[in-house]
PDB file of C-alpha atoms in Angstrom:
ATOM      1  CA  MET V   5     -54.430  58.832   4.301  1.00 47.00           C
ATOM      2  CA  GLN V   6     -54.965  56.864   6.415  1.00 48.00           C
ATOM      3  CA  PHE V   7     -53.663  53.333   7.219  1.00 49.00           C
ATOM      4  CA  ASP V   8     -55.456  49.965   7.832  1.00 59.00           C
ATOM      5  CA  THR V   9     -54.029  49.510  11.465  1.00 70.00           C
ATOM      6  CA  PRO V  10     -54.223  45.429  11.610  1.00 72.00           C
ATOM      7  CA  ALA V  11     -53.270  44.808   8.177  1.00 74.00           C
ATOM      8  CA  LEU V  12     -50.047  47.097   8.640  1.00 74.00           C
ATOM      9  CA  GLY V  13     -50.239  44.874  11.195  1.00 75.00           C
ATOM     10  CA  ILE V  14     -49.823  42.238   9.282  1.00 81.00           C
ATOM     11  CA  TYR V  15     -46.742  43.531   6.875  1.00 77.00           C
ATOM     12  CA  ILE V  16     -45.080  44.122  10.303  1.00 81.00           C
ATOM     13  CA  VAL V  17     -45.099  40.651  11.169  1.00 79.00           C
ATOM     14  CA  VAL V  18     -44.925  39.702   7.253  1.00 81.00           C
ATOM     15  CA  PHE V  19     -42.155  41.769   7.246  1.00 78.00           C
ATOM     16  CA  VAL V  20     -40.088  40.506  10.098  1.00 77.00           C
ATOM     17  CA  ILE V  21     -40.965  37.127   9.636  1.00 82.00           C
ATOM     18  CA  ALA V  22     -38.964  37.639   5.882  1.00 80.00           C
ATOM     19  CA  PHE V  23     -36.188  39.362   7.547  1.00 79.00           C
ATOM     20  CA  LEU V  24     -35.544  36.437   9.919  1.00 80.00           C
ATOM     21  CA  ALA V  25     -35.369  33.728   6.996  1.00 82.00           C
ATOM     22  CA  MET V  26     -33.560  35.673   5.583  1.00 83.00           C
ATOM     23  CA  ALA V  27     -30.608  36.829   8.246  1.00 88.00           C
ATOM     24  CA  ILE V  28     -30.790  33.818  10.196  1.00 89.00           C
ATOM     25  CA  ARG V  29     -28.470  30.703   9.231  1.00 90.00           C
ATOM     26  CA  ILE V  30     -28.012  27.680  11.261  1.00 90.00           C
ATOM     27  CA  LEU V  31     -24.107  25.649  10.802  1.00 93.00           C
ATOM     28  CA  ARG V  32     -24.234  22.415  12.497  1.00 93.00           C
ATOM     29  CA  GLU V  33     -20.867  21.365  14.324  1.00 93.00           C
ATOM     30  CA  TYR V  34     -18.557  19.876  11.862  1.00 93.00           C
ATOM     31  CA  GLU V  35     -20.082  23.263   9.618  1.00 94.00           C
ATOM     32  CA  ARG V  36     -18.552  26.734   9.307  1.00 94.00           C
ATOM     33  CA  GLY V  37     -20.316  29.577   7.171  1.00 94.00           C
ATOM     34  CA  VAL V  38     -17.185  31.941   5.141  1.00 95.00           C
ATOM     35  CA  VAL V  39     -18.577  35.354   4.924  1.00 95.00           C
ATOM     36  CA  PHE V  40     -18.978  38.113   2.369  1.00 95.00           C
ATOM     37  CA  THR V  41     -19.760  41.640   2.982  1.00 94.00           C
ATOM     38  CA  LEU V  42     -20.257  43.805  -0.366  1.00 92.00           C
ATOM     39  CA  GLY V  43     -18.616  41.340  -2.252  1.00 90.00           C
ATOM     40  CA  ARG V  44     -15.333  41.386   0.285  1.00 94.00           C
ATOM     41  CA  PHE V  45     -14.024  38.155   2.887  1.00 94.00           C
ATOM     42  CA  THR V  46     -15.652  40.000   6.546  1.00 93.00           C
ATOM     43  CA  ALA V  47     -14.963  35.995   8.783  1.00 93.00           C
ATOM     44  CA  VAL V  48     -15.577  32.872   9.420  1.00 94.00           C
ATOM     45  CA  LYS V  49     -18.289  32.147  11.558  1.00 93.00           C
ATOM     46  CA  GLY V  50     -20.008  29.009  13.194  1.00 86.00           C
ATOM     47  CA  PRO V  51     -21.190  26.532  14.549  1.00 91.00           C
ATOM     48  CA  GLY V  52     -24.076  27.932  15.329  1.00 91.00           C
ATOM     49  CA  LEU V  53     -26.084  30.769  14.760  1.00 91.00           C
ATOM     50  CA  ILE V  54     -25.189  33.134  13.262  1.00 90.00           C
ATOM     51  CA  ILE V  55     -26.836  36.313  11.418  1.00 90.00           C
ATOM     52  CA  LEU V  56     -26.336  37.937   7.789  1.00 91.00           C
ATOM     53  CA  ILE V  57     -27.792  41.199   6.851  1.00 89.00           C
ATOM     54  CA  PRO V  58     -29.849  40.829   4.140  1.00 88.00           C
ATOM     55  CA  PHE V  59     -28.711  41.549   0.667  1.00 87.00           C
ATOM     56  CA  ILE V  60     -25.455  43.068   2.304  1.00 91.00           C
ATOM     57  CA  GLN V  61     -23.873  40.098   3.494  1.00 91.00           C
ATOM     58  CA  GLN V  62     -23.424  36.532   1.590  1.00 92.00           C
ATOM     59  CA  MET V  63     -22.481  33.429   2.772  1.00 94.00           C
ATOM     60  CA  VAL V  64     -20.699  30.702   1.968  1.00 94.00           C
ATOM     61  CA  ARG V  65     -20.943  26.494   3.822  1.00 94.00           C
ATOM     62  CA  VAL V  66     -17.543  24.830   4.202  1.00 95.00           C
ATOM     63  CA  ASP V  67     -17.784  21.591   5.458  1.00 94.00           C
ATOM     64  CA  LEU V  68     -14.425  20.436   7.916  1.00 95.00           C
ATOM     65  CA  ARG V  69     -14.835  16.550   7.843  1.00 95.00           C
ATOM     66  CA  ILE V  70     -12.760  14.386   6.015  1.00 95.00           C
ATOM     67  CA  ILE V  71     -13.930  13.608   2.876  1.00 95.00           C
ATOM     68  CA  VAL V  72     -13.702  10.173   0.454  1.00 95.00           C
ATOM     69  CA  LEU V  73     -11.946  11.076  -3.137  1.00 94.00           C
ATOM     70  CA  ASP V  74     -12.206   8.788  -5.855  1.00 94.00           C
ATOM     71  CA  VAL V  75      -9.032   8.692  -7.652  1.00 93.00           C
ATOM     72  CA  PRO V  76     -10.741   7.717 -11.378  1.00 91.00           C
ATOM     73  CA  THR V  77      -8.113   5.027 -12.654  1.00 91.00           C
ATOM     74  CA  GLN V  78      -5.602   6.180 -15.383  1.00 90.00           C
ATOM     75  CA  ASP V  79      -3.454   4.639 -17.883  1.00 89.00           C
ATOM     76  CA  VAL V  80       0.438   4.625 -16.866  1.00 89.00           C
ATOM     77  CA  ILE V  81       3.434   4.070 -18.251  1.00 87.00           C
ATOM     78  CA  SER V  82       5.445   2.894 -15.981  1.00 86.00           C
ATOM     79  CA  HIS V  83       9.089   3.399 -16.163  1.00 85.00           C
ATOM     80  CA  ASP V  84      10.297  -0.430 -17.028  1.00 82.00           C
ATOM     81  CA  ASN V  85       8.101   0.823 -20.396  1.00 83.00           C
ATOM     82  CA  VAL V  86       4.610  -0.737 -19.292  1.00 83.00           C
ATOM     83  CA  SER V  87       1.466  -0.553 -19.777  1.00 84.00           C
ATOM     84  CA  VAL V  88      -0.933  -0.532 -16.503  1.00 88.00           C
ATOM     85  CA  HIS V  89      -4.273   1.352 -15.452  1.00 90.00           C
ATOM     86  CA  VAL V  90      -4.631   2.294 -11.659  1.00 92.00           C
ATOM     87  CA  ASN V  91      -6.807   3.656  -9.683  1.00 91.00           C
ATOM     88  CA  ALA V  92      -6.297   5.268  -5.853  1.00 94.00           C
ATOM     89  CA  VAL V  93      -8.353   6.566  -2.672  1.00 95.00           C
ATOM     90  CA  VAL V  94      -7.386  10.101  -1.806  1.00 96.00           C
ATOM     91  CA  TYR V  95      -8.816  11.311   2.501  1.00 96.00           C
ATOM     92  CA  PHE V  96      -8.558  14.717   2.245  1.00 96.00           C
ATOM     93  CA  ARG V  97     -10.117  17.823   5.256  1.00 95.00           C
ATOM     94  CA  VAL V  98     -10.561  21.539   4.849  1.00 96.00           C
ATOM     95  CA  LEU V  99      -8.430  22.959   7.662  1.00 94.00           C
ATOM     96  CA  ASP V 100      -8.382  26.576   6.930  1.00 95.00           C
ATOM     97  CA  PRO V 101     -11.743  27.399   4.990  1.00 95.00           C
ATOM     98  CA  GLN V 102     -11.194  31.447   4.565  1.00 94.00           C
ATOM     99  CA  LYS V 103      -7.812  29.825   1.910  1.00 95.00           C
ATOM    100  CA  ALA V 104     -10.184  27.163   0.129  1.00 95.00           C
ATOM    101  CA  ILE V 105     -12.700  29.191  -0.738  1.00 94.00           C
ATOM    102  CA  ILE V 106     -10.855  32.715  -1.512  1.00 94.00           C
ATOM    103  CA  GLN V 107      -7.192  31.189  -3.273  1.00 93.00           C
ATOM    104  CA  VAL V 108      -9.596  28.322  -5.485  1.00 93.00           C
ATOM    105  CA  GLU V 109     -12.513  28.316  -7.590  1.00 91.00           C
ATOM    106  CA  ASP V 110     -13.615  24.568  -7.106  1.00 92.00           C
ATOM    107  CA  PHE V 111     -11.098  23.082  -3.919  1.00 93.00           C
ATOM    108  CA  TYR V 112     -13.013  19.576  -4.525  1.00 94.00           C
ATOM    109  CA  ASN V 113     -12.739  19.457  -7.971  1.00 94.00           C
ATOM    110  CA  ALA V 114      -9.159  21.019  -8.040  1.00 95.00           C
ATOM    111  CA  THR V 115      -7.827  18.411  -5.941  1.00 95.00           C
ATOM    112  CA  SER V 116      -9.222  15.596  -7.534  1.00 94.00           C
ATOM    113  CA  GLN V 117      -7.947  16.931 -11.341  1.00 94.00           C
ATOM    114  CA  LEU V 118      -4.284  17.721  -8.325  1.00 95.00           C
ATOM    115  CA  ALA V 119      -4.598  13.206  -7.332  1.00 95.00           C
ATOM    116  CA  GLN V 120      -5.459  11.874 -11.510  1.00 94.00           C
ATOM    117  CA  THR V 121      -2.085  13.746 -12.503  1.00 94.00           C
ATOM    118  CA  THR V 122       0.486  13.375  -9.538  1.00 94.00           C
ATOM    119  CA  LEU V 123      -0.915   9.307  -9.364  1.00 93.00           C
ATOM    120  CA  ARG V 124       0.375   9.239 -13.032  1.00 92.00           C
ATOM    121  CA  SER V 125       4.080  11.864 -12.351  1.00 91.00           C
ATOM    122  CA  VAL V 126       4.741  10.082  -9.250  1.00 92.00           C
ATOM    123  CA  LEU V 127       4.193   6.063 -10.784  1.00 91.00           C
ATOM    124  CA  GLY V 128       5.472   6.542 -14.416  1.00 89.00           C
ATOM    125  CA  GLY V 129       8.934   7.039 -12.685  1.00 89.00           C
ATOM    126  CA  HIS V 130       8.703   3.268 -11.086  1.00 89.00           C
ATOM    127  CA  GLU V 131       8.968  -0.031 -12.289  1.00 87.00           C
ATOM    128  CA  LEU V 132       6.754  -1.577 -12.622  1.00 84.00           C
ATOM    129  CA  ASP V 133       7.878  -4.359  -9.693  1.00 83.00           C
ATOM    130  CA  GLU V 134       8.544  -1.585  -7.685  1.00 86.00           C
ATOM    131  CA  MET V 135       4.026  -0.845  -8.508  1.00 87.00           C
ATOM    132  CA  LEU V 136       3.632  -4.384  -6.984  1.00 84.00           C
ATOM    133  CA  ALA V 137       6.490  -4.266  -4.500  1.00 86.00           C
ATOM    134  CA  GLU V 138       6.298  -1.287  -2.651  1.00 89.00           C
ATOM    135  CA  ARG V 139       3.492  -0.093  -2.594  1.00 90.00           C
ATOM    136  CA  GLU V 140       3.544   2.350   0.705  1.00 91.00           C
ATOM    137  CA  ARG V 141       6.378   3.355  -0.143  1.00 92.00           C
ATOM    138  CA  LEU V 142       4.267   5.495  -3.563  1.00 92.00           C
ATOM    139  CA  ASN V 143       1.231   6.331  -0.747  1.00 93.00           C
ATOM    140  CA  SER V 144       3.413   8.290   0.864  1.00 93.00           C
ATOM    141  CA  ASP V 145       5.569   9.802  -1.654  1.00 93.00           C
ATOM    142  CA  ILE V 146       1.479  11.268  -3.243  1.00 94.00           C
ATOM    143  CA  GLN V 147       0.323  12.574  -0.327  1.00 94.00           C
ATOM    144  CA  GLU V 148       3.675  13.921   0.342  1.00 94.00           C
ATOM    145  CA  ILE V 149       3.799  16.081  -2.817  1.00 94.00           C
ATOM    146  CA  LEU V 150      -0.360  16.546  -2.547  1.00 95.00           C
ATOM    147  CA  ASP V 151      -0.144  17.411   0.885  1.00 94.00           C
ATOM    148  CA  LYS V 152       2.582  19.643   0.107  1.00 94.00           C
ATOM    149  CA  GLN V 153       0.943  21.806  -3.533  1.00 93.00           C
ATOM    150  CA  THR V 154      -2.617  22.593  -1.440  1.00 94.00           C
ATOM    151  CA  ASP V 155      -1.737  24.077   1.598  1.00 93.00           C
ATOM    152  CA  SER V 156      -2.044  26.845   0.572  1.00 93.00           C
ATOM    153  CA  TRP V 157      -5.382  25.945  -0.528  1.00 94.00           C
ATOM    154  CA  GLY V 158      -6.215  25.475   3.116  1.00 94.00           C
ATOM    155  CA  ILE V 159      -6.247  21.729   2.556  1.00 95.00           C
ATOM    156  CA  LYS V 160      -5.012  18.700   4.182  1.00 95.00           C
ATOM    157  CA  ILE V 161      -4.523  15.614   3.184  1.00 95.00           C
ATOM    158  CA  SER V 162      -4.211  13.059   4.999  1.00 93.00           C
ATOM    159  CA  ASN V 163      -3.380   9.807   3.186  1.00 94.00           C
ATOM    160  CA  VAL V 164      -3.924   8.381  -0.348  1.00 95.00           C
ATOM    161  CA  GLU V 165      -3.631   4.322  -0.573  1.00 94.00           C
ATOM    162  CA  ILE V 166      -3.260   3.129  -4.654  1.00 92.00           C
ATOM    163  CA  LYS V 167      -6.150  -0.040  -4.457  1.00 88.00           C
ATOM    164  CA  HIS V 168      -5.677  -1.641  -7.870  1.00 86.00           C
ATOM    165  CA  ILE V 169      -3.215  -1.925 -10.235  1.00 85.00           C
ATOM    166  CA  ASP V 170      -4.051  -4.249 -13.564  1.00 84.00           C
ATOM    167  CA  LEU V 171      -2.578  -5.580 -16.019  1.00 80.00           C
ATOM    168  CA  ASP V 172      -2.892  -7.087 -19.237  1.00 74.00           C
ATOM    169  CA  GLU V 173      -3.624 -10.990 -19.602  1.00 72.00           C
ATOM    170  CA  SER V 174      -0.017 -10.914 -22.067  1.00 63.00           C
ATOM    171  CA  MET V 175       1.850  -9.378 -18.870  1.00 64.00           C
ATOM    172  CA  VAL V 176       0.082 -11.080 -16.463  1.00 60.00           C
ATOM    173  CA  ARG V 177       1.023 -15.000 -18.041  1.00 65.00           C
ATOM    174  CA  ALA V 178       4.664 -13.520 -17.802  1.00 64.00           C
ATOM    175  CA  ILE V 179       4.725 -12.355 -14.567  1.00 65.00           C
ATOM    176  CA  ALA V 180       3.697 -15.587 -13.668  1.00 65.00           C
ATOM    177  CA  LYS V 181       6.698 -17.028 -15.857  1.00 70.00           C
ATOM    178  CA  GLN V 182       9.273 -15.134 -13.717  1.00 68.00           C
ATOM    179  CA  ALA V 183       8.003 -16.060 -10.784  1.00 69.00           C
ATOM    180  CA  GLU V 184       7.934 -19.967 -11.631  1.00 71.00           C
ATOM    181  CA  ALA V 185      11.091 -19.558 -12.940  1.00 75.00           C
ATOM    182  CA  GLU V 186      12.292 -17.318  -9.508  1.00 74.00           C
ATOM    183  CA  ARG V 187      10.797 -20.599  -7.364  1.00 77.00           C
ATOM    184  CA  GLU V 188      13.006 -23.382  -9.606  1.00 80.00           C
ATOM    185  CA  ARG V 189      16.265 -21.024  -9.677  1.00 82.00           C
ATOM    186  CA  ARG V 190      15.930 -20.999  -5.136  1.00 83.00           C
ATOM    187  CA  ALA V 191      14.965 -24.647  -4.865  1.00 81.00           C
ATOM    188  CA  LYS V 192      18.442 -26.072  -7.407  1.00 84.00           C
ATOM    189  CA  VAL V 193      20.404 -23.084  -4.656  1.00 86.00           C
ATOM    190  CA  ILE V 194      18.587 -24.985  -1.551  1.00 87.00           C
ATOM    191  CA  ASN V 195      19.372 -28.371  -2.904  1.00 85.00           C
ATOM    192  CA  ALA V 196      23.462 -27.143  -3.897  1.00 85.00           C
ATOM    193  CA  LYS V 197      23.741 -25.892  -0.689  1.00 86.00           C
ATOM    194  CA  GLY V 198      22.120 -29.476   0.670  1.00 85.00           C
ATOM    195  CA  GLU V 199      24.811 -31.015  -0.689  1.00 83.00           C
ATOM    196  CA  LEU V 200      27.255 -28.909   0.830  1.00 83.00           C
ATOM    197  CA  GLU V 201      26.612 -28.991   3.503  1.00 84.00           C
ATOM    198  CA  ALA V 202      26.592 -32.991   3.425  1.00 80.00           C
ATOM    199  CA  SER V 203      30.002 -33.113   1.782  1.00 82.00           C
ATOM    200  CA  GLN V 204      31.359 -31.153   4.902  1.00 81.00           C
ATOM    201  CA  ASN V 205      29.463 -33.370   7.605  1.00 80.00           C
ATOM    202  CA  LEU V 206      30.882 -36.126   5.462  1.00 74.00           C
ATOM    203  CA  LEU V 207      34.164 -35.343   5.249  1.00 77.00           C
ATOM    204  CA  GLU V 208      34.581 -34.256   9.041  1.00 79.00           C
ATOM    205  CA  ALA V 209      33.047 -37.957   9.393  1.00 73.00           C
ATOM    206  CA  ALA V 210      36.432 -39.825   7.072  1.00 71.00           C
ATOM    207  CA  GLN V 211      38.495 -38.282   8.754  1.00 74.00           C
ATOM    208  CA  LYS V 212      37.115 -38.730  12.291  1.00 72.00           C
ATOM    209  CA  LEU V 213      36.677 -42.852  10.954  1.00 65.00           C
ATOM    210  CA  SER V 214      40.064 -42.768   9.774  1.00 69.00           C
ATOM    211  CA  GLN V 215      41.676 -42.168  13.653  1.00 70.00           C
ATOM    212  CA  ASN V 216      40.759 -45.213  14.010  1.00 66.00           C
ATOM    213  CA  ASP V 217      40.246 -48.899  12.026  1.00 62.00           C
ATOM    214  CA  LEU V 218      37.437 -49.991  15.353  1.00 61.00           C
ATOM    215  CA  GLY V 219      35.400 -46.821  14.295  1.00 64.00           C
ATOM    216  CA  ILE V 220      35.552 -48.118  10.724  1.00 63.00           C
ATOM    217  CA  GLN V 221      35.112 -51.661  11.016  1.00 63.00           C
ATOM    218  CA  LEU V 222      32.308 -50.673  13.480  1.00 65.00           C
ATOM    219  CA  ARG V 223      30.797 -48.023  10.690  1.00 67.00           C
ATOM    220  CA  TYR V 224      31.515 -51.372   8.138  1.00 64.00           C
ATOM    221  CA  LEU V 225      28.579 -53.232  10.181  1.00 65.00           C
ATOM    222  CA  GLN V 226      26.688 -50.778  10.730  1.00 69.00           C
ATOM    223  CA  THR V 227      25.706 -49.941   7.330  1.00 69.00           C
ATOM    224  CA  MET V 228      26.125 -53.943   6.275  1.00 67.00           C
ATOM    225  CA  SER V 229      23.220 -54.532   9.302  1.00 67.00           C
ATOM    226  CA  ASP V 230      21.166 -51.365   7.480  1.00 67.00           C
ATOM    227  CA  ILE V 231      21.060 -53.481   4.058  1.00 64.00           C
ATOM    228  CA  SER V 232      20.261 -56.961   5.501  1.00 65.00           C
ATOM    229  CA  ASN V 233      16.558 -55.423   6.804  1.00 66.00           C
ATOM    230  CA  ASP V 234      15.417 -54.819   3.849  1.00 63.00           C
ATOM    231  CA  LYS V 235      14.590 -58.634   2.464  1.00 64.00           C
ATOM    232  CA  THR V 236      15.009 -57.510  -0.504  1.00 64.00           C
ATOM    233  CA  ASN V 237      18.573 -56.379  -1.221  1.00 61.00           C
ATOM    234  CA  THR V 238      21.260 -58.997  -2.328  1.00 63.00           C
ATOM    235  CA  LEU V 239      24.129 -58.116   0.629  1.00 59.00           C
ATOM    236  CA  ILE V 240      27.767 -59.203  -1.296  1.00 62.00           C
ATOM    237  CA  PHE V 241      30.363 -60.166   1.420  1.00 58.00           C
ATOM    238  CA  PRO V 242      33.279 -58.135   0.338  1.00 61.00           C
ATOM    239  CA  PHE V 243      36.231 -60.669   1.357  1.00 56.00           C
ATOM    240  CA  PRO V 244      39.154 -58.414   3.312  1.00 58.00           C
ATOM    241  CA  THR V 245      42.779 -58.701   0.986  1.00 56.00           C
ATOM    242  CA  GLU V 246      44.690 -58.930   4.230  1.00 56.00           C
ATOM    243  CA  LEU V 247      43.210 -61.871   5.000  1.00 51.00           C
ATOM    244  CA  GLY V 248      43.338 -63.760   1.937  1.00 55.00           C
ATOM    245  CA  LYS V 249      47.406 -63.094   2.317  1.00 57.00           C
ATOM    246  CA  PHE V 250      47.150 -64.742   6.087  1.00 54.00           C
ATOM    247  CA  LEU V 251      45.481 -67.589   4.856  1.00 54.00           C
ATOM    248  CA  LYS V 252      47.929 -68.690   2.039  1.00 61.00           C
ATOM    249  CA  THR V 253      50.293 -67.607   4.406  1.00 64.00           C
ATOM    250  CA  ASN V 254      49.820 -70.715   6.642  1.00 57.00           C
ATOM    251  CA  SER V 255      48.584 -72.524   4.482  1.00 57.00           C
ATOM    252  CA  LYS V 256      52.145 -73.389   2.582  1.00 54.00           C
ATOM    253  CA  GLU V 257      53.251 -73.541   5.957  1.00 54.00           C
TER     254      GLU V 257
END
């Protein structure tokens, strides 16, 4: 049987090109390839040029960059039985491509579902005031729980941020009334403290003036001078009792 030499050469070239197309893989700097040989894990390769044996080896690409996961809005019942709508964002990355592919079916979806349940469970154990005032601490608690549970998947949770906490209109009005009452209470306390300090200063001033009759008289004259500056006021000059007695005694003599 004779073979056409040019045709045979073309077949060989086509075969070599097809073989190289199936065997050669190029991974970017932020990518890694998890290689399986006949279904068994072989190695994690990359970045750069990767050679695979066609039909014998398969490769799964894994992105090592930070992934931004938007947690959908969750309905949360706080510890003081207030219904709120909360959403968050989670930043994570794959540290161990082997675990991320072998230990969990879909690490992205698994992390998303775990973030949703953790968000509800953590916020449900706190009161509404804590959710609004201590958001940084809640972010840290959620991150710690997620990072601990995803460690076996080869995933690192780098940051968790609660974006929005939405309340019903009735609850917003109740919080506004509470804030207004709190401001009024602080104003009354400040006013009372001012009155107390003023009374203490007046008492000290009165005690010092009482030690010298001339000081009292000077203070009395200064007060009269201040009143006389306003022409709309009527000035009543009190007549000392001692002076009246003195004049009455002298007139009899």
